[in-house]
mmCIF file of C-alpha atoms in Angstrom:
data_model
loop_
_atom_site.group_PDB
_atom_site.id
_atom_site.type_symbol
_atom_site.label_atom_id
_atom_site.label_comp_id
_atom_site.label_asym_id
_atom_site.label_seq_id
_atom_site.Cartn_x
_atom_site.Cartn_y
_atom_site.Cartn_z
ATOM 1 C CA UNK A 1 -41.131 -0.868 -31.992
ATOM 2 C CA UNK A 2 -37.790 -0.122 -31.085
ATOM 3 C CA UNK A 3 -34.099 -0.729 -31.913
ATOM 4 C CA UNK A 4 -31.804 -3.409 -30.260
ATOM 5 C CA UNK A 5 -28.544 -5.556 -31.142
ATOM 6 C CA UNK A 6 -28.567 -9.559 -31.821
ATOM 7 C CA UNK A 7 -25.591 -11.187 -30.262
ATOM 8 C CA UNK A 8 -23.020 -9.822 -32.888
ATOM 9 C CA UNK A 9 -24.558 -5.938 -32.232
ATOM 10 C CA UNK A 10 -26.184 -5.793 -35.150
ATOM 11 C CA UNK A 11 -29.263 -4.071 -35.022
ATOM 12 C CA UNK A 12 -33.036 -6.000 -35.674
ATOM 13 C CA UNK A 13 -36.544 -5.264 -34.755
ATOM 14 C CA UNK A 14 -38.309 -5.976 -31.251
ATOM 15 C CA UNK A 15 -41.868 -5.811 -30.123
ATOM 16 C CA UNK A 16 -42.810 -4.975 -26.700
ATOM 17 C CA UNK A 17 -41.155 -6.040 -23.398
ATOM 18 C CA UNK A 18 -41.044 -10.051 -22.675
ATOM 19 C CA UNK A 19 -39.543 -12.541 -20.902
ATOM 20 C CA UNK A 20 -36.630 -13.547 -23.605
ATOM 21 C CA UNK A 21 -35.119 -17.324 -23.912
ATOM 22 C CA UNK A 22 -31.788 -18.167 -24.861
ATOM 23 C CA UNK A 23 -30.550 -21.537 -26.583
ATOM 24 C CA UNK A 24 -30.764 -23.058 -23.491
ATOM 25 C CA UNK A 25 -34.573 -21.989 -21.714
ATOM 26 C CA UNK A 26 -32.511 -20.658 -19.006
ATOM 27 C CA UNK A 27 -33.313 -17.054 -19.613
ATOM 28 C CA UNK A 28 -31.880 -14.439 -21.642
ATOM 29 C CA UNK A 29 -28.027 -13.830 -21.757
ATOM 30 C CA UNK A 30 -26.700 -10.388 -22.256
ATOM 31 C CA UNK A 31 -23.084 -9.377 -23.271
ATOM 32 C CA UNK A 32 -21.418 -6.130 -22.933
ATOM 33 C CA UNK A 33 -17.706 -5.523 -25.043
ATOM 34 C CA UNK A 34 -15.671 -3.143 -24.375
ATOM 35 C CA UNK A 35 -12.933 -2.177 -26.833
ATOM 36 C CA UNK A 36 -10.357 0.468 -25.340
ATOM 37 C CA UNK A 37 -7.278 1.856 -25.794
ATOM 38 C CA UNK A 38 -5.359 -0.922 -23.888
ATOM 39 C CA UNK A 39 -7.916 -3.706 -23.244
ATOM 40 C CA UNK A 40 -10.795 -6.022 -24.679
ATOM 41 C CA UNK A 41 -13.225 -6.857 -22.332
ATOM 42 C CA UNK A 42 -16.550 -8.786 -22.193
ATOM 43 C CA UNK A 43 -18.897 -9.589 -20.047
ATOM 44 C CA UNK A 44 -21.813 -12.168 -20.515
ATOM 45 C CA UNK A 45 -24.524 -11.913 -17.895
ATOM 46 C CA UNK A 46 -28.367 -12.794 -17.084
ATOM 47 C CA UNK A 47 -30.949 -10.993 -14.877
ATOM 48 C CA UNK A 48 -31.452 -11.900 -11.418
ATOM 49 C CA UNK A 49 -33.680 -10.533 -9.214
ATOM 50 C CA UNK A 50 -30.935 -8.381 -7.290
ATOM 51 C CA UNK A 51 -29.302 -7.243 -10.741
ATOM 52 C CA UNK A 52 -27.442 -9.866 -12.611
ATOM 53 C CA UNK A 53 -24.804 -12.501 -12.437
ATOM 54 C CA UNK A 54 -21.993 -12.900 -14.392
ATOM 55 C CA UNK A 55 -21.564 -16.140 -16.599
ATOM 56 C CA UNK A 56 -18.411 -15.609 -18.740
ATOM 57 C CA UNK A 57 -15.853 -12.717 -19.085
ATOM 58 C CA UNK A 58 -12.866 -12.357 -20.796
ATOM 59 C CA UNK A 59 -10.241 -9.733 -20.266
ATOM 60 C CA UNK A 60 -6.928 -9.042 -23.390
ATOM 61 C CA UNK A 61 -4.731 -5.935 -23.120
ATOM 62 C CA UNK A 62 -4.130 -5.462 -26.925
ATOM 63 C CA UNK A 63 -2.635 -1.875 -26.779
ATOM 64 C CA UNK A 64 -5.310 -1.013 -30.003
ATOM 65 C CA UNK A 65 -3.844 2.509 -29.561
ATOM 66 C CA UNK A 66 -0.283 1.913 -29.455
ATOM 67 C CA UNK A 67 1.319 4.909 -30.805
ATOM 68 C CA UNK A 68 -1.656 6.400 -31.669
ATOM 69 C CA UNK A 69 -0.365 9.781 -29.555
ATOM 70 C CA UNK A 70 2.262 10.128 -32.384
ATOM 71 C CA UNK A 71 0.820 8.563 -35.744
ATOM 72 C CA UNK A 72 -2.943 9.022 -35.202
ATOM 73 C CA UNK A 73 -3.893 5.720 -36.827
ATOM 74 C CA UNK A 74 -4.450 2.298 -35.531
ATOM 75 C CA UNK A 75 -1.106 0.087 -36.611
ATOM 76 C CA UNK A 76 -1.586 -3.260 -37.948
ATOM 77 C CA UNK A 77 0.273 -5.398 -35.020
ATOM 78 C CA UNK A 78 -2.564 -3.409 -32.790
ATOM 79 C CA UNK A 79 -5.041 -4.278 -34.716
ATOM 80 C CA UNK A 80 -4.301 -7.702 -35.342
ATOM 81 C CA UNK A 81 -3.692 -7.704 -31.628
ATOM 82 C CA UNK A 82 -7.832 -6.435 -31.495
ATOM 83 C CA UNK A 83 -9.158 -8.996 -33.745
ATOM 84 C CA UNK A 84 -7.861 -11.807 -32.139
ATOM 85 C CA UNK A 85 -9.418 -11.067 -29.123
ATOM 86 C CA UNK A 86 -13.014 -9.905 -30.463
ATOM 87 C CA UNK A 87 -12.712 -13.464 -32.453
ATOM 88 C CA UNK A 88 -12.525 -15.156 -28.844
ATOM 89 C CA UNK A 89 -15.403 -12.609 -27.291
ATOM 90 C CA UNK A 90 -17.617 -13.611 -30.781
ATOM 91 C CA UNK A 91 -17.501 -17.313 -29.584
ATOM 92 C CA UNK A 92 -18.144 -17.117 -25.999
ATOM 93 C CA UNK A 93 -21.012 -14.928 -27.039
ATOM 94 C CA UNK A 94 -22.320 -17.581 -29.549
ATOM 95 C CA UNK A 95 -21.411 -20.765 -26.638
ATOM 96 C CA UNK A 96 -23.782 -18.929 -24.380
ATOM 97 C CA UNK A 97 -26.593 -18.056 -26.338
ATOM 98 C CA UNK A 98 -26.597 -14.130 -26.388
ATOM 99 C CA UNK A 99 -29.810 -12.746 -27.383
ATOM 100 C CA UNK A 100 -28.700 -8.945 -26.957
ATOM 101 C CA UNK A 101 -25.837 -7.216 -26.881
ATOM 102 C CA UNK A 102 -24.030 -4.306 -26.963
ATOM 103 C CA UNK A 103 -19.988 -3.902 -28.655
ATOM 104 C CA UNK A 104 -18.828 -0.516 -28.107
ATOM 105 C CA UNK A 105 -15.401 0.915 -28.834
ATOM 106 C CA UNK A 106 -14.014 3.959 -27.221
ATOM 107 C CA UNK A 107 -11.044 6.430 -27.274
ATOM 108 C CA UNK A 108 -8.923 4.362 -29.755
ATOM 109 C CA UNK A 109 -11.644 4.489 -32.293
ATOM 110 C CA UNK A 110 -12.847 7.991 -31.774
ATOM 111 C CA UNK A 111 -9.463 9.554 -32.633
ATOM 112 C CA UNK A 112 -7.847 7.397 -34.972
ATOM 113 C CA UNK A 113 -7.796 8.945 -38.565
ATOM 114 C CA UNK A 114 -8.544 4.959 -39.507
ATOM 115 C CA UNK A 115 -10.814 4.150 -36.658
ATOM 116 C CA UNK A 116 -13.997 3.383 -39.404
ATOM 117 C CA UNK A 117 -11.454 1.477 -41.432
ATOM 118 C CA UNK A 118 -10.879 -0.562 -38.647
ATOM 119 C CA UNK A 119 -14.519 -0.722 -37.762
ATOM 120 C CA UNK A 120 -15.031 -1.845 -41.243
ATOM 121 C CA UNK A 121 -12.165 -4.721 -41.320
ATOM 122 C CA UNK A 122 -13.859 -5.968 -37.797
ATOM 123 C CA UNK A 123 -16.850 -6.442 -39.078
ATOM 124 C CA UNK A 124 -16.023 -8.124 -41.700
ATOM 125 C CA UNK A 125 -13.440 -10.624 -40.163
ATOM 126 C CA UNK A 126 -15.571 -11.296 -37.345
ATOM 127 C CA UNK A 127 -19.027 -10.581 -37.867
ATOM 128 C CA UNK A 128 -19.371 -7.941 -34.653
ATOM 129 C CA UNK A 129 -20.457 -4.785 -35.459
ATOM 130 C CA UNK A 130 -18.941 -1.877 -33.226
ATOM 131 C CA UNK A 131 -20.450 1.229 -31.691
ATOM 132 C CA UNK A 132 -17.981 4.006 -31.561
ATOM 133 C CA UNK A 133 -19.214 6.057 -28.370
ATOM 134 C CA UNK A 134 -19.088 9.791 -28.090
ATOM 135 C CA UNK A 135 -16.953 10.616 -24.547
ATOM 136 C CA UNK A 136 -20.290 11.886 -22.975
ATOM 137 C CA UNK A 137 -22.125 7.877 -23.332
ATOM 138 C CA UNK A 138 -18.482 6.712 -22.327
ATOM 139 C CA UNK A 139 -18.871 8.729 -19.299
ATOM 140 C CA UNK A 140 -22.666 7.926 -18.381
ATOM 141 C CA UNK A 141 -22.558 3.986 -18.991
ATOM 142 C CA UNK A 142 -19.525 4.202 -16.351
ATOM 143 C CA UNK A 143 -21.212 6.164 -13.721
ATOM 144 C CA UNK A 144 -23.961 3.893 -14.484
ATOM 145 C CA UNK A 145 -22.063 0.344 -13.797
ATOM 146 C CA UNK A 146 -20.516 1.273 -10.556
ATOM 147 C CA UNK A 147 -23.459 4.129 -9.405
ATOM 148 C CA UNK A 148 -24.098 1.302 -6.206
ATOM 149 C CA UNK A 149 -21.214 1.799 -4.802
ATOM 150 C CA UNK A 150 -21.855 5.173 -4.226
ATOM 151 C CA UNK A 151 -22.559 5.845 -0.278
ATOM 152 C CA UNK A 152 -26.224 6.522 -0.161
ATOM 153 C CA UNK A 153 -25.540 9.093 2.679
ATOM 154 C CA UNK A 154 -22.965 11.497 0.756
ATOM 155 C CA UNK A 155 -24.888 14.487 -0.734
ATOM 156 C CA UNK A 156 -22.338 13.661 -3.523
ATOM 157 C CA UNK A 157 -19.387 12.137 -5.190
ATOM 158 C CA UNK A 158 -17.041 12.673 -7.982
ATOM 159 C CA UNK A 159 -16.706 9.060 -10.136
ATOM 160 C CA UNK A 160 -13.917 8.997 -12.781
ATOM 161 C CA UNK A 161 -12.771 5.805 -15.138
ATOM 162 C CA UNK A 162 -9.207 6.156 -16.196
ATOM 163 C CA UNK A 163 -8.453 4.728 -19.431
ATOM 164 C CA UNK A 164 -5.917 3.884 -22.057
ATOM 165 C CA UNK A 165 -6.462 6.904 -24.270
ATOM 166 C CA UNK A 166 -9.014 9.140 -22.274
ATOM 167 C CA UNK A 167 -10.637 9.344 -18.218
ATOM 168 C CA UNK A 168 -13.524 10.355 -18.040
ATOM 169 C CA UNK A 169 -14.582 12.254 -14.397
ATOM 170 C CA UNK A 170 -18.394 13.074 -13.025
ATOM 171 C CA UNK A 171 -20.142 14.933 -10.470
ATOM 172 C CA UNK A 172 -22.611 13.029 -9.402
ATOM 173 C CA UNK A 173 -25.698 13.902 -6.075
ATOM 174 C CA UNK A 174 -28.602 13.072 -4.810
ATOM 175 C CA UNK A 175 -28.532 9.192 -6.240
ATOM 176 C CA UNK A 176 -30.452 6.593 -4.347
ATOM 177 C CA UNK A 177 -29.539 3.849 -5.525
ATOM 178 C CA UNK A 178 -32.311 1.781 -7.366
ATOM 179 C CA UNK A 179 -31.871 -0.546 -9.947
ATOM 180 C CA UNK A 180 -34.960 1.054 -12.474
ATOM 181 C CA UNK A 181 -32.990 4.960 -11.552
ATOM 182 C CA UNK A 182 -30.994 6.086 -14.188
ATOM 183 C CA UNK A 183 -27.863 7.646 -12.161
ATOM 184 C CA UNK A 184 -27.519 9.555 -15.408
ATOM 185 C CA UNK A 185 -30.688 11.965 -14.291
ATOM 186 C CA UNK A 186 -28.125 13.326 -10.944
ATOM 187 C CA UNK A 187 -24.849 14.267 -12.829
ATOM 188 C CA UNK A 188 -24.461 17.387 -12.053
ATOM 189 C CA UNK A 189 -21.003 17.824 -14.184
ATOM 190 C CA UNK A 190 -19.193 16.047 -16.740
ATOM 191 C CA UNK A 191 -16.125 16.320 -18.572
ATOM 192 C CA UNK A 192 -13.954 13.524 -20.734
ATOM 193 C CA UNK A 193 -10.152 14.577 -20.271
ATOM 194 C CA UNK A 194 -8.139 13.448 -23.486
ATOM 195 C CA UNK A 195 -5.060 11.471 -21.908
ATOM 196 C CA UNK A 196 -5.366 7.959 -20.254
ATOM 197 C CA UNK A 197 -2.358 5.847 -19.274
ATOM 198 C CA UNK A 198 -1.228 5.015 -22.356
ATOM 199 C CA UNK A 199 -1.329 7.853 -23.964
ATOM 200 C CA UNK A 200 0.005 10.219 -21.312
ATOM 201 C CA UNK A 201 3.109 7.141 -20.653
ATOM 202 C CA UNK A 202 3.814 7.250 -24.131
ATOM 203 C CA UNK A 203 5.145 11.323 -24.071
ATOM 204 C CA UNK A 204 6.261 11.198 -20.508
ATOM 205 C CA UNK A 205 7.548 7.452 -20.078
ATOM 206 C CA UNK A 206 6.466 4.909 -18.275
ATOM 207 C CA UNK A 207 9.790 2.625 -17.685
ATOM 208 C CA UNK A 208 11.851 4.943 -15.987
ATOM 209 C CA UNK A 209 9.795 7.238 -13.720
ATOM 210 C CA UNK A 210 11.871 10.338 -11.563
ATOM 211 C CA UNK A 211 10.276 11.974 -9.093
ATOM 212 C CA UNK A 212 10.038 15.172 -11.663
ATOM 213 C CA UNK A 213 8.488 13.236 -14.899
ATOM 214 C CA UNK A 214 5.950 11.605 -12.140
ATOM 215 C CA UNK A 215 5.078 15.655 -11.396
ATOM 216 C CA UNK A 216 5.423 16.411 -15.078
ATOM 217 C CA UNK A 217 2.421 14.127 -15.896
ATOM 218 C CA UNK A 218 0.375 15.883 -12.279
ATOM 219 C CA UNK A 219 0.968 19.051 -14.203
ATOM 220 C CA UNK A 220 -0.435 18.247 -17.158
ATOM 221 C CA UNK A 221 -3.410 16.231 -16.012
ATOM 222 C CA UNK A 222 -4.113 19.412 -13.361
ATOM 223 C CA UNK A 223 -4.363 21.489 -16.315
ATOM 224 C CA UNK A 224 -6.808 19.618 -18.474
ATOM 225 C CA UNK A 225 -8.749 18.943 -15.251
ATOM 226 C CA UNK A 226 -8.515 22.490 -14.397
ATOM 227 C CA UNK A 227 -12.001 23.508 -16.239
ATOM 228 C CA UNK A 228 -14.175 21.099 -14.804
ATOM 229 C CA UNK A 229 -12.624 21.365 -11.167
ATOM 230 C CA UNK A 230 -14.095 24.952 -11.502
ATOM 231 C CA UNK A 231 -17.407 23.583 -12.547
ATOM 232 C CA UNK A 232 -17.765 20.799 -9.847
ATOM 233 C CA UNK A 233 -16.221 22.940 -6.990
ATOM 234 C CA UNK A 234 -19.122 22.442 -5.139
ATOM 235 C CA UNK A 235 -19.162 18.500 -4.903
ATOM 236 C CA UNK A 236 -16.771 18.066 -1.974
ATOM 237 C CA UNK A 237 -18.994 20.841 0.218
ATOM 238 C CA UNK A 238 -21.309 18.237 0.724
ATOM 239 C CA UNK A 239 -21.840 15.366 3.711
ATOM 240 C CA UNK A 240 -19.911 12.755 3.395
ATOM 241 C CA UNK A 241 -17.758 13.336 -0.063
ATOM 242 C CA UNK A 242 -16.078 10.845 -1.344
ATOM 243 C CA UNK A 243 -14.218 9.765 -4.924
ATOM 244 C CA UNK A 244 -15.736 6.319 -6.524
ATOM 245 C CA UNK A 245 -12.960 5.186 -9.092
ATOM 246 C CA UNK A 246 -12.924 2.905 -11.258
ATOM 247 C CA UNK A 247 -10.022 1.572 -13.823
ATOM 248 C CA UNK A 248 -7.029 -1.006 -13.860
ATOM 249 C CA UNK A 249 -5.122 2.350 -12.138
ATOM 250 C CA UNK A 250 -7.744 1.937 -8.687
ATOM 251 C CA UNK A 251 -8.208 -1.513 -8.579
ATOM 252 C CA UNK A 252 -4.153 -2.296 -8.896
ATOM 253 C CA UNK A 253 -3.889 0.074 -6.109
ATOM 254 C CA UNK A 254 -5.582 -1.579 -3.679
ATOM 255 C CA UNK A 255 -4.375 -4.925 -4.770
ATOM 256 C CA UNK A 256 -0.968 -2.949 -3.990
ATOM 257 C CA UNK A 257 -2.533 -1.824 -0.740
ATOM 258 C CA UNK A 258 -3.563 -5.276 0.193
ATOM 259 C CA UNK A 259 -0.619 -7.186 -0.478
ATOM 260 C CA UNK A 260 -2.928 -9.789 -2.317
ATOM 261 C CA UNK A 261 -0.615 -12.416 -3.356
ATOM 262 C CA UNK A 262 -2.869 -12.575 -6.538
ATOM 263 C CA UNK A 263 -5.519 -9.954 -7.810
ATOM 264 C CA UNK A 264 -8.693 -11.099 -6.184
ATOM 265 C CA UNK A 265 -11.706 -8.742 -7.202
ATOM 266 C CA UNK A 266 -13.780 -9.952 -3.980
ATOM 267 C CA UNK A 267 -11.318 -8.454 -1.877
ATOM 268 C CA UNK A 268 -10.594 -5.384 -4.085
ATOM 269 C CA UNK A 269 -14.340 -4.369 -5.783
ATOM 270 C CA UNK A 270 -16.002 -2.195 -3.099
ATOM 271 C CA UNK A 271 -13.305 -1.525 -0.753
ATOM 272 C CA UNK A 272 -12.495 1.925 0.802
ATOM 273 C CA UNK A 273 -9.036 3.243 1.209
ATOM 274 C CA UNK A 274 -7.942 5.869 3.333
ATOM 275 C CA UNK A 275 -6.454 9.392 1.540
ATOM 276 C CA UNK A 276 -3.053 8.358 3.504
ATOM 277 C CA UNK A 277 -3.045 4.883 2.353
ATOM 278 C CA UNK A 278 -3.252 5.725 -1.541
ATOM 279 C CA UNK A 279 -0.562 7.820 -1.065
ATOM 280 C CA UNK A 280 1.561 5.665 0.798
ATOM 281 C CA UNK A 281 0.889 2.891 -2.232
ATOM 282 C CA UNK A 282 1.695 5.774 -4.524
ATOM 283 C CA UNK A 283 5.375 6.556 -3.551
ATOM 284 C CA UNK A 284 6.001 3.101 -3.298
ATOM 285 C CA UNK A 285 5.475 2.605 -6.627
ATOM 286 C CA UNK A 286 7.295 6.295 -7.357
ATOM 287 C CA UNK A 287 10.222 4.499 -5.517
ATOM 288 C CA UNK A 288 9.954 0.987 -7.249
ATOM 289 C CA UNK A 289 12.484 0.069 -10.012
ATOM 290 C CA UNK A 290 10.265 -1.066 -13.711
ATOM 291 C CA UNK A 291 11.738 -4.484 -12.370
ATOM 292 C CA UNK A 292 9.770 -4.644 -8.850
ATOM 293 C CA UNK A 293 6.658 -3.223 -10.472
ATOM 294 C CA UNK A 294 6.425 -5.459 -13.212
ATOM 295 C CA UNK A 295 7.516 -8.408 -10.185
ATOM 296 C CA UNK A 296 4.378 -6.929 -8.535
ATOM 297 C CA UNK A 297 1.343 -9.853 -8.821
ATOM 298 C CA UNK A 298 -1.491 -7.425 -9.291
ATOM 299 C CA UNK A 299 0.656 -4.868 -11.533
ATOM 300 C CA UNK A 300 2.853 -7.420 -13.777
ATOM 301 C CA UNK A 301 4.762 -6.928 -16.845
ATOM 302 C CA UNK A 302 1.895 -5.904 -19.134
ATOM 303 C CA UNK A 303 0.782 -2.895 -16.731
ATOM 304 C CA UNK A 304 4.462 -1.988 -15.636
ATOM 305 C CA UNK A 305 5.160 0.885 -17.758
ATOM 306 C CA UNK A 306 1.616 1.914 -17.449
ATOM 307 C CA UNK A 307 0.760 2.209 -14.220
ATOM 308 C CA UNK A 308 2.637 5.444 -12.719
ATOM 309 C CA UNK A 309 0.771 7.628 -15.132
ATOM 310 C CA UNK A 310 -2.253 6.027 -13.941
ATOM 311 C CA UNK A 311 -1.169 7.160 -10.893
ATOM 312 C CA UNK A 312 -0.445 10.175 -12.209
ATOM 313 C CA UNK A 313 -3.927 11.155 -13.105
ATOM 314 C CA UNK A 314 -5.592 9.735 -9.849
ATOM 315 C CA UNK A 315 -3.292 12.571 -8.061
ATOM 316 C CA UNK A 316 -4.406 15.252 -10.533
ATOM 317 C CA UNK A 317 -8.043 13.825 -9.412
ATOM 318 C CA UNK A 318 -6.961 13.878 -5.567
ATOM 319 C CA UNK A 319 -5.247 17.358 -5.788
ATOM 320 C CA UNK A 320 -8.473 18.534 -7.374
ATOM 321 C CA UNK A 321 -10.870 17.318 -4.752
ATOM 322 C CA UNK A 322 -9.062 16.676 -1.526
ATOM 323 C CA UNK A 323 -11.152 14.466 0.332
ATOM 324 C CA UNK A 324 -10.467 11.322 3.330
ATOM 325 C CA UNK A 325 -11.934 8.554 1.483
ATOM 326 C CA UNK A 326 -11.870 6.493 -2.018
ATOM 327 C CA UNK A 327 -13.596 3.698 -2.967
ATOM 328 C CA UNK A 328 -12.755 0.908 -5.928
ATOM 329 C CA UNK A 329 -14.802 -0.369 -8.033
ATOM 330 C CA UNK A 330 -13.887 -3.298 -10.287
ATOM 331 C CA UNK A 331 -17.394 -2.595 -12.406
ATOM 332 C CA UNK A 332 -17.983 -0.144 -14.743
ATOM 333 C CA UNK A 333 -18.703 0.899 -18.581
ATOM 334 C CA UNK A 334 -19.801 -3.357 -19.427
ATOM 335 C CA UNK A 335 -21.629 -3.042 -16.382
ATOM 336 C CA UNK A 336 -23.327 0.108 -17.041
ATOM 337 C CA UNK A 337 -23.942 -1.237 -20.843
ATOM 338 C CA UNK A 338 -25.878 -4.371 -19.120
ATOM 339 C CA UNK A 339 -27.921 -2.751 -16.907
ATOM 340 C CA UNK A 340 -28.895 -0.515 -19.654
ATOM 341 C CA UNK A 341 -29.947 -3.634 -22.053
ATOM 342 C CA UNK A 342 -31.939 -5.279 -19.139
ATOM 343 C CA UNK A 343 -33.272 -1.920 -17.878
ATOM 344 C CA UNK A 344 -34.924 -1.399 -21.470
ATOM 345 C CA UNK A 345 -36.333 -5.136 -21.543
ATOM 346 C CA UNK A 346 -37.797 -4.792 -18.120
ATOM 347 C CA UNK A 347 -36.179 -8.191 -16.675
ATOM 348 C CA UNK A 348 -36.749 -6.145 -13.576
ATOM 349 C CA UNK A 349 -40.442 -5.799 -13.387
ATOM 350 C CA UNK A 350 -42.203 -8.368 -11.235
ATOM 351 C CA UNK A 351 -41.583 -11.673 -12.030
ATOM 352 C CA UNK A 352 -39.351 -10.940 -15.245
ATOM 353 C CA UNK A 353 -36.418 -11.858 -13.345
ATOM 354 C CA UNK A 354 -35.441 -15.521 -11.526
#
């Protein structure tokens, strides 16, 4: 017997591998939360033969760690903020029948001197248990979600998730690409780095952004980077090199790049962009007043002050491992959590899956 979640992640008993049923007989449901620094998101999903398709999501920035760089505990508008939102992920989860799941909190949680308070409260306002991650499972289930839009011909990549509070940044080879291979088995080097975007906007700024605070927050982000650069100097000797990112930072860069008059992940989630072209996006957003970034469809007011020390960090990143080519993912940790829960029931063993 092993361990799994019901639908509000609390743990219960299952036998062997089987063909589960939700509420409906349409086949099993699976949802994957994600509780960060900045956002709430959720992801409800069952199996398909190819991997799985998505059947509700929701997306809330609540800013859970909102001054958290100063006070070190989760305030109360923040965590109001949080419940609210993991009220609305608890009934989407019930409306569609989840039969496992997996909540996990990250950054917010891990450093706040109340994060099992707040654990606690959850719990008991909306029934959801959290799992507080350790930075290593933060950065595995990651590499995990987006691992197939790796190029199967590099001999490696570096993948990194920037988040609110932390970014997390791998060295991953040798990964073919199969949905029962763990990409976890062909990281070569990890490391979490403890600043994300709204941490690291939170000492430097993030409404008024000179030329010389932008390089402040390059300097800083170089030297946390600095000890696993040394440890994954290797990666970009390899054929074909490339960085796989994925974060609101990436994937509002190439809505930048495209011009989209609207975020539109179809266009955005697997796209490559050229070293030249994320740095012309970059100093146009170095150049751009709060005003014409917040004006911005795929930044808007809630990312505004965030977004140049996202930046920020993807140039630490690029400085680190100069290379011609990055590629966006909109996927990631939820993803990497759902392929994990459908991996362990087998849904992709012949037949299990429609």
């Amino acid at each position: 017997m092993r361990e799994g979640t019901d639908s509000h992640g609390r743990p219960h008993r299952r036998g062997p591998r089987r063909r589960l049923r939700n509420r409906d007989g349409r086949g099993p449901a699976y949802a994957a939360l994600d509780l960060g620094t900045n956002n709430c998101r959720l992801l409800v999903a069952e199996p398909t033969r190819g991997g799985f398709r998505v059947i509700d999501a929701f997306s809330r920035i609540v800013r859970l760690g909102e001054g958290l760089g100063t006070a070190n505990v989760l305030g109360e508008p923040a965590i109001g903020r949080a419940i609210e939102a993991l009220k609305i992920c608890r009934a989407k989860m019930e409306a569609r029948g989840v039969t496992r799941a997996r909540l996990i909190a990250t950054e917010a949680c891990r450093s706040a001197s109340n994060g099992p308070a707040f654990v606690t409260r959850v719990a008991r306002e909306t029934g959801l248990t959290l799992e507080v991650v350790d930075r290593r499972t933060e950065a595995f289930l990651a590499v995990r979600g987006c691992a197939s839009l790796l190029d199967p011909q590099a001999d490696g990549a570096i993948v990194f998730d920037i988040g609110g509070g932390s970014t997390e940044i791998v060295w991953v080879s040798g990964f073919a690409g199969g949905l029962d291979e763990d990409p976890g088995s062909h990281v070569q080097a990890w490391e979490s780095l403890p600043t994300g975007v709204v941490t690291l906007a939170e000492r430097h700024g993030g409404i008024d952004v000179t030329r010389d605070i932008f390089e402040a927050m390059v300097d800083e982000v170089s030297g946390l980077l600095a000890g696993f650069a040394e440890r994954a100097h290797g990666a970009s000797r390899g054929r074909h090199f490339h960085l796989l990112g994925t974060s609101g930072t990436v994937t509002t860069i190439a809505g930048v790049h495209l011009d989209l008059p609207r975020y539109d992940r179809r266009r955005v989630d697997g796209l490559w962009m050229a070293n030249v072209d994320a740095t012309r996006v970059i100093e146009r957003l170095i150049a751009a007043e709060y005003g014409e970034r917040a004006a911005n469809p795929c930044i808007g007011r809630e990312r505004a002050d965030l977004v140049l020390a996202g930046c920020a960090i993807l140039e630490a990143i690029r400085r680190a491992f100069p290379c011609e080519r990055l590629r966006i993912a909109d996927r990631g940790l939820r993803e990497g959590i759902l392929m994990g829960l459908m991996g362990e029931d087998g849904v992709w063993q012949k037949g299990a899956a429609r």
